[in-house]
Coordinates of C-alpha atoms in Angstrom, one line a residue:
X1 CA -31.4 -6.2 27.3
X2 CA -28.8 -4.3 29.3
X3 CA -28.9 -0.6 30.2
X4 CA -25.8 1.4 29.2
X5 CA -24.9 4.7 27.6
X6 CA -25.1 4.6 23.8
X7 CA -21.4 5.3 23.6
X8 CA -20.7 2.0 25.3
X9 CA -23.2 0.2 23.1
X10 CA -21.3 1.6 20.1
X11 CA -18.1 0.0 21.3
X12 CA -19.9 -3.3 21.9
X13 CA -20.8 -3.3 18.2
X14 CA -17.2 -2.9 17.4
X15 CA -16.3 -5.8 19.6
X16 CA -18.9 -7.9 17.7
X17 CA -17.0 -7.1 14.5
X18 CA -13.6 -8.2 16.1
X19 CA -12.3 -4.6 16.2
X20 CA -9.6 -4.6 18.9
X21 CA -8.2 -1.1 18.7
X22 CA -9.4 2.4 17.7
X23 CA -7.5 5.6 17.0
X24 CA -8.4 9.1 18.0
X25 CA -8.2 12.2 20.2
X26 CA -10.9 13.1 22.8
X27 CA -12.9 16.2 22.5
X28 CA -16.1 17.6 23.9
X29 CA -18.3 16.3 21.1
X30 CA -16.8 12.8 21.2
X31 CA -16.2 12.3 24.9
X32 CA -19.0 9.9 25.6
X33 CA -17.8 7.6 22.8
X34 CA -14.4 7.8 24.6
X35 CA -16.3 7.0 27.8
X36 CA -17.6 3.9 26.0
X37 CA -14.1 2.9 25.1
X38 CA -13.1 3.3 28.8
X39 CA -15.9 1.1 29.9
X40 CA -14.9 -1.6 27.3
X41 CA -11.2 -1.1 27.6
X42 CA -10.5 -4.7 28.2
X43 CA -12.0 -5.6 24.8
X44 CA -11.1 -2.6 22.6
X45 CA -7.9 -0.7 23.0
X46 CA -8.0 3.0 22.6
X47 CA -4.9 4.3 20.9
X48 CA -4.3 8.0 21.6
X49 CA -2.6 9.4 18.5
X50 CA -1.1 12.9 18.4
X51 CA -3.0 13.9 15.3
X52 CA -6.3 12.6 13.9
X53 CA -4.7 12.3 10.4
X54 CA -2.3 9.8 11.8
X55 CA -5.2 7.8 13.3
X56 CA -7.1 7.8 10.0
X57 CA -4.0 6.7 8.0
X58 CA -3.3 4.0 10.5
X59 CA -6.9 2.7 10.3
X60 CA -6.5 2.5 6.5
X61 CA -3.2 0.7 6.9
X62 CA -4.8 -1.7 9.4
X63 CA -7.3 -2.6 6.6
X64 CA -4.5 -3.0 4.0
X65 CA -2.4 -5.3 6.3
X66 CA -5.3 -7.5 7.5
X67 CA -8.4 -7.0 5.3
X68 CA -10.3 -6.2 8.6
X69 CA -12.0 -2.8 9.1
X70 CA -9.9 0.0 10.6
X71 CA -11.5 2.5 12.9
X72 CA -10.7 6.1 13.8
X73 CA -12.6 9.0 15.4
X74 CA -12.5 12.7 15.5
X75 CA -14.4 15.4 17.4
X76 CA -16.6 18.0 15.8
X77 CA -15.0 20.6 13.5
X78 CA -11.2 20.3 13.4
X79 CA -11.1 16.8 14.7
X80 CA -13.3 15.7 11.9
X81 CA -11.5 17.6 9.1
X82 CA -8.2 16.2 10.2
X83 CA -9.5 12.7 9.3
X84 CA -9.7 13.4 5.6
X85 CA -6.2 12.4 4.5
X86 CA -6.5 8.9 5.9
X87 CA -10.1 8.5 4.7
X88 CA -9.3 9.4 1.1
X89 CA -6.4 7.0 1.2
X90 CA -8.8 4.2 2.2
X91 CA -11.4 5.3 -0.4
X92 CA -8.9 5.4 -3.3
X93 CA -7.3 2.0 -2.4
X94 CA -10.7 0.4 -1.7
X95 CA -10.3 -0.8 1.9
X96 CA -12.9 -0.7 4.7
X97 CA -12.6 2.0 7.3
X98 CA -15.1 3.4 9.8
X99 CA -14.9 7.0 10.9
X100 CA -16.8 8.0 14.0
X101 CA -17.3 11.8 14.0
X102 CA -18.5 13.9 16.9
X103 CA -21.1 16.6 16.5
X104 CA -22.4 19.3 18.9
X105 CA -25.5 18.5 20.9
X106 CA -28.7 18.4 19.0
X107 CA -30.2 21.3 20.8
X108 CA -27.3 23.5 19.6
X109 CA -27.2 22.3 16.0
X110 CA -28.1 25.0 13.4
X111 CA -27.4 27.8 16.0
X112 CA -23.8 28.7 14.9
X113 CA -22.5 26.9 18.0
X114 CA -18.9 26.5 18.9
X115 CA -17.2 24.1 16.4
X116 CA -20.5 23.4 14.8
X117 CA -20.2 22.4 11.1
X118 CA -22.6 20.6 8.7
X119 CA -20.6 17.5 8.6
X120 CA -22.7 15.2 6.5
X121 CA -22.0 17.0 3.2
X122 CA -18.3 17.3 4.2
X123 CA -18.0 13.5 3.9
X124 CA -20.3 12.9 1.0
X125 CA -17.5 12.4 -1.5
X126 CA -15.2 10.2 0.5
X127 CA -17.8 7.9 2.0
X128 CA -19.8 4.9 0.7
X129 CA -22.0 5.2 3.8
X130 CA -22.6 8.6 5.5
X131 CA -25.2 9.1 8.2
X132 CA -25.9 11.4 11.1
X133 CA -27.8 9.6 13.9
X134 CA -30.9 11.2 15.2
X135 CA -31.7 9.1 18.3
X136 CA -29.5 7.4 20.9
X137 CA -31.3 4.1 20.4
X138 CA -30.3 3.9 16.7
X139 CA -26.5 4.3 17.3
X140 CA -25.7 0.6 17.6
X141 CA -27.8 -0.2 14.5
X142 CA -26.3 2.6 12.4
X143 CA -22.7 1.6 13.4
X144 CA -23.5 -2.0 12.5
X145 CA -24.9 -1.0 9.1
X146 CA -21.9 1.3 8.5
X147 CA -19.5 -1.5 9.1
X148 CA -21.5 -3.8 6.8
X149 CA -21.4 -1.2 4.0
X150 CA -17.7 -0.5 4.5
X151 CA -17.0 -4.2 3.9
X152 CA -19.6 -4.6 1.1
X153 CA -18.4 -1.6 -0.9
X154 CA -14.7 -1.7 0.2
X155 CA -14.7 1.9 1.3
X156 CA -15.2 4.4 4.0
X157 CA -18.2 4.6 6.3
X158 CA -18.8 7.7 8.3
X159 CA -21.2 8.0 11.3
X160 CA -21.7 11.4 12.8
X161 CA -23.1 11.4 16.4
X162 CA -24.4 14.5 18.3
X163 CA -22.7 14.5 21.7
X164 CA -25.9 14.4 23.8
X165 CA -27.0 11.1 22.1
X166 CA -23.9 9.1 22.9
X167 CA -24.3 10.0 26.6
X168 CA -27.9 8.9 26.7
X169 CA -28.7 5.6 28.5
X170 CA -30.4 3.0 26.3
X171 CA -31.5 -0.6 26.4
X172 CA -28.9 -2.6 24.4
X173 CA -29.3 -6.1 23.0
X174 CA -26.7 -7.4 20.6
X175 CA -28.1 -8.4 17.2
X176 CA -28.4 -12.1 16.4
X177 CA -27.6 -11.7 12.7
X178 CA -24.2 -13.3 11.9
X179 CA -21.4 -10.9 11.0
X180 CA -21.0 -11.6 7.3
X181 CA -18.2 -9.6 5.6
X182 CA -17.9 -11.3 2.2
X183 CA -19.8 -13.5 -0.2
X184 CA -19.3 -17.2 0.7
X185 CA -20.5 -18.7 -2.6
X186 CA -18.3 -20.1 -5.3
X187 CA -18.2 -18.1 -8.5
X188 CA -18.8 -20.0 -11.8
X189 CA -16.6 -18.8 -14.6
X190 CA -18.1 -18.7 -18.1
X191 CA -16.5 -21.6 -20.0
X192 CA -16.4 -19.4 -23.1
X193 CA -14.2 -16.9 -21.2
X194 CA -11.8 -19.7 -20.3
X195 CA -11.7 -21.1 -23.8
X196 CA -11.1 -17.7 -25.4
X197 CA -8.4 -16.8 -22.9
X198 CA -6.5 -20.1 -23.6
X199 CA -6.8 -19.4 -27.3
X200 CA -5.4 -15.9 -27.0
X201 CA -2.5 -17.1 -24.7
X202 CA -1.6 -19.8 -27.2
X203 CA -1.7 -17.4 -30.1
X204 CA 0.6 -14.9 -28.4
X205 CA 4.3 -15.1 -28.5
X206 CA 5.1 -12.9 -25.4
X207 CA 2.3 -13.2 -22.9
X208 CA 2.5 -11.2 -19.6
X209 CA 0.5 -11.2 -16.4
X210 CA -0.2 -7.8 -14.8
X211 CA -1.7 -8.4 -11.3
X212 CA -3.4 -5.9 -9.1
X213 CA -4.7 -5.7 -5.5
X214 CA -7.7 -7.9 -6.5
X215 CA -5.3 -10.9 -6.2
X216 CA -3.9 -10.1 -2.8
X217 CA -4.5 -13.2 -0.7
X218 CA -4.4 -15.4 -3.8
X219 CA -0.6 -15.8 -4.0
X220 CA -0.8 -19.6 -4.3
X221 CA -3.3 -19.4 -7.1
X222 CA -1.3 -16.8 -9.1
X223 CA 1.9 -18.7 -8.6
X224 CA 0.4 -21.9 -9.7
X225 CA -1.1 -20.3 -12.8
X226 CA 2.2 -18.6 -13.7
X227 CA 4.2 -21.9 -13.3
X228 CA 1.6 -24.0 -15.1
X229 CA 1.5 -21.7 -18.2
X230 CA 5.1 -20.4 -17.8
X231 CA 4.1 -16.7 -18.0
X232 CA 6.1 -13.9 -16.3
X233 CA 4.3 -11.8 -13.7
X234 CA 4.3 -8.1 -13.0
X235 CA 2.2 -6.3 -10.4
X236 CA 1.0 -2.9 -9.6
X237 CA 2.8 -1.2 -6.7
X238 CA -0.2 -1.5 -4.2
X239 CA -0.2 -5.2 -5.0
X240 CA 3.4 -5.7 -4.1
X241 CA 3.6 -9.2 -2.5
X242 CA 0.8 -10.7 -4.6
X243 CA 3.5 -13.1 -5.8
X244 CA 6.8 -13.7 -3.9
X245 CA 9.3 -11.1 -4.8
X246 CA 12.0 -13.8 -5.1
X247 CA 9.9 -16.0 -7.4
X248 CA 11.8 -16.5 -10.7
X249 CA 8.7 -15.6 -12.7
X250 CA 8.3 -12.3 -10.9
X251 CA 9.9 -9.5 -13.0
X252 CA 8.9 -6.3 -11.1
X253 CA 6.6 -3.4 -11.9
X254 CA 6.3 -0.5 -14.3
X255 CA 6.6 3.3 -14.0
X256 CA 8.5 5.6 -11.8
X257 CA 8.6 3.0 -9.0
X258 CA 9.4 0.2 -11.4
X259 CA 12.2 -2.0 -12.5
X260 CA 14.3 -2.4 -15.7
X261 CA 12.9 -5.8 -16.2
X262 CA 9.3 -4.5 -15.8
X263 CA 9.7 -1.6 -18.2
X264 CA 11.4 -3.7 -20.9
X265 CA 8.9 -6.6 -20.7
X266 CA 6.1 -4.1 -21.5
X267 CA 8.0 -3.0 -24.6
X268 CA 8.1 -6.6 -26.0
X269 CA 4.9 -8.2 -24.8
X270 CA 2.0 -8.8 -27.2
X271 CA -0.6 -9.9 -24.7
X272 CA -1.3 -8.7 -21.1
X273 CA -3.6 -10.5 -18.7
X274 CA -4.7 -7.5 -16.7
X275 CA -6.1 -8.9 -13.4
X276 CA -7.9 -7.3 -10.5
X277 CA -6.7 -3.7 -10.9
X278 CA -7.7 -0.2 -12.0
X279 CA -4.0 0.8 -12.6
X280 CA -4.1 4.5 -13.5
X281 CA -0.9 4.3 -15.6
X282 CA -2.1 1.6 -17.9
X283 CA -2.7 4.3 -20.5
X284 CA 1.1 4.5 -20.8
X285 CA 1.5 0.9 -21.9
X286 CA 2.5 0.4 -25.6
X287 CA -0.5 0.5 -27.9
X288 CA 0.4 -2.4 -30.2
X289 CA -0.6 -5.3 -27.9
X290 CA -3.7 -7.1 -26.8
X291 CA -5.2 -6.9 -23.4
X292 CA -7.5 -9.3 -21.5
X293 CA -9.0 -7.4 -18.5
X294 CA -10.5 -9.3 -15.6
X295 CA -12.3 -7.4 -12.9
X296 CA -15.3 -8.1 -10.6
X297 CA -16.4 -4.5 -11.1
X298 CA -17.7 -3.9 -14.6
X299 CA -17.2 -0.2 -14.2
X300 CA -13.4 -0.7 -13.8
X301 CA -13.1 -2.6 -17.1
X302 CA -11.7 -0.4 -19.8
X303 CA -11.6 2.6 -17.4
X304 CA -7.9 3.2 -17.7
X305 CA -7.0 1.5 -21.0
X306 CA -8.9 0.0 -23.9
X307 CA -9.0 -3.8 -23.8
X308 CA -9.6 -6.5 -26.4
X309 CA -11.4 -9.0 -24.2
X310 CA -13.3 -8.3 -20.9
X311 CA -14.1 -10.8 -18.2
X312 CA -16.4 -9.8 -15.3
X313 CA -15.1 -12.1 -12.6
X314 CA -13.1 -12.4 -9.4
X315 CA -9.5 -12.7 -10.6
X316 CA -8.6 -15.6 -8.4
X317 CA -11.6 -17.7 -9.5
X318 CA -10.8 -16.9 -13.1
X319 CA -7.2 -18.1 -12.7
X320 CA -8.4 -21.2 -10.9
X321 CA -10.7 -22.0 -13.8
X322 CA -7.7 -21.8 -16.2
X323 CA -5.6 -24.0 -13.8
X324 CA -8.4 -26.6 -13.7
X325 CA -8.2 -27.1 -17.5
X326 CA -4.9 -29.0 -16.8
X327 CA -3.5 -27.2 -19.9
X328 CA 0.2 -26.3 -19.8
X329 CA 2.6 -24.3 -21.9
X330 CA 6.3 -24.9 -22.1
X331 CA 8.9 -22.5 -20.7
X332 CA 9.8 -20.3 -23.6
X333 CA 12.8 -18.2 -24.5
X334 CA 10.5 -15.2 -23.6
X335 CA 10.1 -16.4 -20.0
X336 CA 13.8 -17.3 -19.7
X337 CA 14.9 -13.9 -21.1
X338 CA 12.7 -12.1 -18.6
X339 CA 14.0 -14.2 -15.8
X340 CA 17.6 -13.4 -16.8
X341 CA 16.8 -9.7 -17.2
X342 CA 15.3 -9.6 -13.7
X343 CA 18.3 -11.4 -12.2
X344 CA 20.6 -8.9 -13.8
X345 CA 18.6 -6.0 -12.4
X346 CA 18.7 -7.6 -8.9
X347 CA 22.4 -8.0 -9.2
X348 CA 22.8 -4.3 -10.1
X349 CA 20.7 -3.2 -7.1
X350 CA 22.9 -5.5 -4.9
X351 CA 25.9 -3.7 -6.2
X352 CA 24.5 -0.4 -5.2
X353 CA 24.0 -1.7 -1.7
X354 CA 27.7 -2.6 -1.4
X355 CA 28.9 0.8 -2.6
X356 CA 29.2 3.9 -0.4
X357 CA 32.2 5.5 -2.2
X358 CA 30.3 8.7 -2.9
X359 CA 27.9 8.6 0.0
X360 CA 25.3 6.1 1.4
X361 CA 23.0 4.5 -1.1
X362 CA 19.4 3.8 0.1
X363 CA 19.8 0.3 -1.3
X364 CA 22.3 -0.4 1.5
X365 CA 19.5 0.1 4.0
X366 CA 16.8 -1.9 2.2
X367 CA 19.4 -4.7 1.9
X368 CA 20.0 -4.6 5.7
X369 CA 16.2 -4.7 6.3
X370 CA 16.0 -7.7 4.0
X371 CA 18.7 -9.5 6.0
X372 CA 16.8 -8.9 9.3
X373 CA 13.2 -9.2 8.2
X374 CA 11.1 -12.1 9.5
X375 CA 8.5 -14.1 7.7
X376 CA 5.5 -12.2 9.0
X377 CA 6.9 -8.7 9.2
X378 CA 4.9 -5.6 8.1
X379 CA 6.2 -2.7 6.0
X380 CA 4.5 0.7 6.0
X381 CA 6.1 2.6 3.1
X382 CA 5.7 6.4 2.6
X383 CA 5.2 8.4 -0.6
X384 CA 8.1 9.8 -2.6
X385 CA 11.5 8.3 -3.6
X386 CA 11.2 6.1 -0.6
X387 CA 8.4 4.2 -2.4
X388 CA 10.9 3.3 -5.1
X389 CA 13.5 2.0 -2.6
X390 CA 10.8 0.1 -0.7
X391 CA 9.2 -1.6 -3.7
X392 CA 12.6 -2.5 -5.2
X393 CA 14.3 -3.7 -2.1
X394 CA 11.9 -5.1 0.5
X395 CA 11.5 -8.9 0.7
X396 CA 7.9 -10.2 0.5
X397 CA 8.6 -13.9 0.0
X398 CA 6.8 -15.4 3.0
X399 CA 3.8 -13.9 4.8
X400 CA 5.2 -10.3 5.0
X401 CA 2.6 -7.6 4.4
X402 CA 3.1 -4.4 2.5
X403 CA 1.1 -1.1 2.8
X404 CA 1.5 2.0 0.8
X405 CA -0.7 5.0 -0.1
X406 CA -1.4 3.8 -3.6
X407 CA -3.7 6.0 -5.6
X408 CA -3.9 8.8 -3.1
X409 CA -0.2 8.9 -2.6
X410 CA -0.2 11.0 0.6
X411 CA 3.0 11.9 2.3
X412 CA 3.2 11.0 5.9
X413 CA 1.8 7.5 5.4
X414 CA 4.9 5.5 6.5
X415 CA 5.0 6.1 10.3
X416 CA 1.2 5.6 10.9
X417 CA 1.4 2.4 8.8
X418 CA 4.2 1.2 10.9
X419 CA 2.2 1.9 14.0
X420 CA -0.8 0.0 12.5
X421 CA 1.5 -2.9 11.6
X422 CA 2.6 -3.3 15.2
X423 CA -1.0 -3.3 16.5
X424 CA -2.5 -5.5 13.7
X425 CA 0.3 -8.1 13.5
X426 CA 1.8 -8.0 17.0
X427 CA 3.7 -11.2 16.7
X428 CA 6.0 -9.8 14.0
X429 CA 8.4 -6.9 13.5
X430 CA 6.8 -3.7 12.2
X431 CA 8.8 -1.4 9.9
X432 CA 8.1 2.0 8.6
X433 CA 10.1 3.6 5.7
X434 CA 9.9 7.4 5.2
X435 CA 11.7 10.2 3.5
X436 CA 12.7 13.1 5.7
X437 CA 9.8 15.1 4.1
X438 CA 7.1 12.7 5.0
X439 CA 8.5 11.7 8.4
X440 CA 8.6 15.4 9.5
X441 CA 4.9 15.6 8.9
X442 CA 4.0 12.9 11.5
X443 CA 7.1 12.5 13.6
X444 CA 5.3 13.4 16.9
X445 CA 3.6 10.1 16.8
X446 CA 6.8 8.4 17.7
X447 CA 5.3 9.3 21.1
X448 CA 2.4 7.1 20.4
X449 CA 4.6 4.2 19.6
X450 CA 6.5 4.8 22.8
X451 CA 3.3 5.2 24.9
X452 CA 2.0 1.8 23.9
X453 CA 5.3 0.0 23.9
X454 CA 5.4 -0.6 20.2
X455 CA 9.0 -1.3 19.0
X456 CA 8.5 -0.3 15.4
X457 CA 11.7 0.2 13.4
X458 CA 11.2 3.5 11.7
X459 CA 13.7 4.2 8.9
X460 CA 14.1 7.8 7.7
X461 CA 16.0 8.3 4.4
X462 CA 17.3 11.8 5.1
X463 CA 18.7 13.8 2.2
X464 CA 17.2 17.2 2.9
X465 CA 15.2 17.2 -0.3
X466 CA 11.7 16.5 -1.5
X467 CA 13.3 14.1 -4.0
X468 CA 10.3 13.0 -6.0
X469 CA 9.2 16.5 -6.6
X470 CA 12.8 17.6 -7.3
X471 CA 13.0 15.1 -10.1
X472 CA 9.7 16.3 -11.6
X473 CA 11.1 19.9 -11.6
X474 CA 14.3 18.7 -13.3
X475 CA 12.4 16.7 -15.9
X476 CA 10.0 19.5 -16.7
X477 CA 12.9 22.0 -16.8
X478 CA 11.5 24.2 -14.0
X479 CA 13.4 26.2 -11.5
X480 CA 14.4 24.1 -8.5
X481 CA 12.3 25.9 -6.0
X482 CA 10.7 24.8 -2.7
X483 CA 12.1 21.3 -2.8
X484 CA 15.1 21.8 -0.4
X485 CA 14.5 20.8 3.2
X486 CA 16.0 22.1 6.4
X487 CA 17.5 19.0 8.0
X488 CA 17.1 17.6 11.5
X489 CA 18.8 15.0 13.6
X490 CA 16.1 12.4 13.5
X491 CA 18.0 10.2 15.9
X492 CA 17.9 12.9 18.6
X493 CA 14.3 13.7 17.8
X494 CA 13.5 10.0 18.4
X495 CA 15.2 10.1 21.8
X496 CA 13.3 13.3 22.8
X497 CA 10.0 11.6 21.9
X498 CA 10.7 8.5 23.9
X499 CA 12.4 6.3 21.4
X500 CA 15.8 5.0 20.5
X501 CA 17.8 6.8 17.8
X502 CA 20.7 5.8 15.5
X503 CA 22.4 7.7 12.7
X504 CA 23.8 5.8 9.7
X505 CA 26.1 7.4 7.1
X506 CA 28.1 4.5 5.7
X507 CA 27.9 0.7 5.1
X508 CA 30.1 0.1 8.2
X509 CA 27.7 2.1 10.4
X510 CA 24.7 0.3 8.9
X511 CA 26.3 -3.0 9.8
X512 CA 26.9 -1.9 13.3
X513 CA 23.5 -0.3 13.9
X514 CA 21.5 -3.1 12.5
X515 CA 23.5 -5.6 14.7
X516 CA 22.6 -3.4 17.7
X517 CA 19.0 -3.3 16.7
X518 CA 18.8 -7.0 16.2
X519 CA 20.1 -7.5 19.8
X520 CA 17.7 -4.9 21.2
X521 CA 14.7 -6.6 19.6
X522 CA 15.8 -10.0 20.6
X523 CA 16.1 -8.9 24.2
X524 CA 12.5 -7.7 24.3
X525 CA 12.9 -4.0 23.6
X526 CA 9.6 -2.1 23.8
X527 CA 10.7 1.3 22.5
X528 CA 10.3 2.6 19.0
X529 CA 13.5 2.8 17.0
X530 CA 14.4 5.5 14.5
X531 CA 17.2 5.0 12.0
X532 CA 18.4 8.4 10.6
X533 CA 19.9 7.1 7.4
X534 CA 21.7 10.0 5.8
X535 CA 21.8 9.2 2.2
X536 CA 23.3 10.9 -0.8
X537 CA 21.1 13.3 -2.8
X538 CA 21.3 11.4 -6.1
X539 CA 18.0 10.7 -7.8
X540 CA 17.0 7.1 -8.0
X541 CA 17.4 5.5 -11.4
X542 CA 14.6 6.6 -13.7
X543 CA 12.6 3.5 -14.7
X544 CA 9.5 5.0 -16.3
X545 CA 11.6 5.2 -19.5
X546 CA 14.8 3.1 -19.8
X547 CA 16.3 3.5 -23.3
X548 CA 18.9 0.6 -23.1
X549 CA 18.0 -1.2 -26.3
X550 CA 20.2 0.2 -29.2
X551 CA 17.8 -1.3 -31.8
X552 CA 14.9 0.7 -30.4
X553 CA 16.5 3.9 -29.2
X554 CA 19.9 4.2 -30.9
X555 CA 23.4 3.6 -29.5
X556 CA 24.0 7.3 -28.6
X557 CA 20.8 7.4 -26.4
X558 CA 21.7 4.1 -24.7
X559 CA 25.3 5.3 -24.0
X560 CA 24.0 8.6 -22.5
X561 CA 21.4 6.9 -20.3
X562 CA 23.9 4.2 -19.1
X563 CA 26.5 6.8 -18.3
X564 CA 24.0 8.9 -16.3
X565 CA 23.1 6.0 -14.0
X566 CA 26.4 4.1 -14.0
X567 CA 25.1 1.1 -15.9
X568 CA 27.4 -1.4 -17.5
X569 CA 25.4 -2.5 -20.6
X570 CA 27.5 -5.6 -20.9
X571 CA 26.3 -6.7 -17.5
X572 CA 22.8 -5.2 -18.0
X573 CA 21.9 -6.0 -21.7
X574 CA 18.4 -5.0 -22.7
X575 CA 15.6 -7.5 -22.9
X576 CA 15.6 -7.0 -26.6
X577 CA 19.2 -8.0 -26.9
X578 CA 18.6 -11.1 -24.7
X579 CA 15.7 -12.1 -26.9
X580 CA 17.6 -11.6 -30.1
X581 CA 20.5 -13.7 -28.7
X582 CA 17.9 -16.5 -28.3
X583 CA 16.5 -16.0 -31.8
X584 CA 13.2 -14.6 -30.3
X585 CA 11.7 -11.4 -31.6
X586 CA 8.3 -9.9 -31.1

């Protein structure tokens, strides 16, 4: 045993779990945990953020990028409450995060002391594990258990520590128990489930895979299954990258952030393999189709949509069991039409990227990112219209990693996620994509990127509008109120905060700026970069409902929609038309 303050023992537990950085801001009630970080600074890096919310969001993004637990801390009272946004993001997207929360000394608890709050019930909804320690000696044990539970339940663990306990000297001995974070046994899939799945696939004419986050890390398995059975693949937005975005069988996603090819595939499919997801918008799928849902959590099956066949299983093991049957299906006109439809959609987006006749299109910027992106890059994407541009334009065709605030959808996610990407995957380029609304919430943490020499490329799509909400007000015929933003020169802001700033207003400027940035990064630049991309205010194309099939919606409706978004229906025929041309109807 070794004598040390409990705050240092706490940090040693983090070391044992391979935590190499922690986010937070010091405060009286958390200072001896910070002292522990100082004493172990060669093992665990302390990242001083400028707002605890940024630290908590970054911790959640760490977990999304790597699968490893993210860690953030806050002092008693306001430091603790500032953590909530990031913690709820982690809760709703099911990733492991540890929050260490300060508390006033035990002797002053329950006395209306300065910044004293009853913090345990505050975190009861967000946490899968929520404890206030009562002795200094139990701090290492409770932290260890908290991390185990965060991994086991894929959620948030909160440990509240009275300030006097973390400063107390204890005898510390590292536990011998191995650090196990996941089950290491092979799952046996019920042969009847495999047989029934094969039967339903063979009986269907237009099968479709809809993959969720449960298949992240299983790209090879999903790709092999899609190729062996020749079935097109869609994914939920948080699962972006679950199959390579340039794979010919990948046809996009559905909803406000979706693609033409994704929307139309859902209108013509007759069977969905719904894998490893609790997609909240599944209730908007057409009703006249069959659904096989596969999830390792029985509670999630049927939660968002009624299904015809349920399989309680890890989605990767389930697909591997189907692959192992050696069964194959031929490439049908259904697959070929979907591939053609997706290729047409990609061509249309590429056309937008090359057109700045009426102002800069955001697709120009995502196309430039795609040209520059490396095979291991990380993308932190904010909430709002920027989510649409990121999902549609970012390449995830090697080992790139994508993080977004999925079910919680908090603005301000992009910059902290870019920060997390630079720390979690230091051998690659980290990117953040934000609208000017989300970026303005967290912009001071460009200072954090500058302080630690993190050359994140932060793209701000600036149009002086809360675009996503603007569109909702238009669609619901409300008054346009509260959605206009006062602009700022984000390039100058970046320079004032210790970074490098560029402004882009045209394709020519985009070419010049990205060429400069490429040289900067190649020469070893250590400063954060902000690209102030001044884009036009036009709404992104609405993909939640795309009436382009005259047989389904009538020619007048098609013509009106196509005119609104500048679509040439001869170059962008509907999936229904492509299928009918091949003699294939649902």
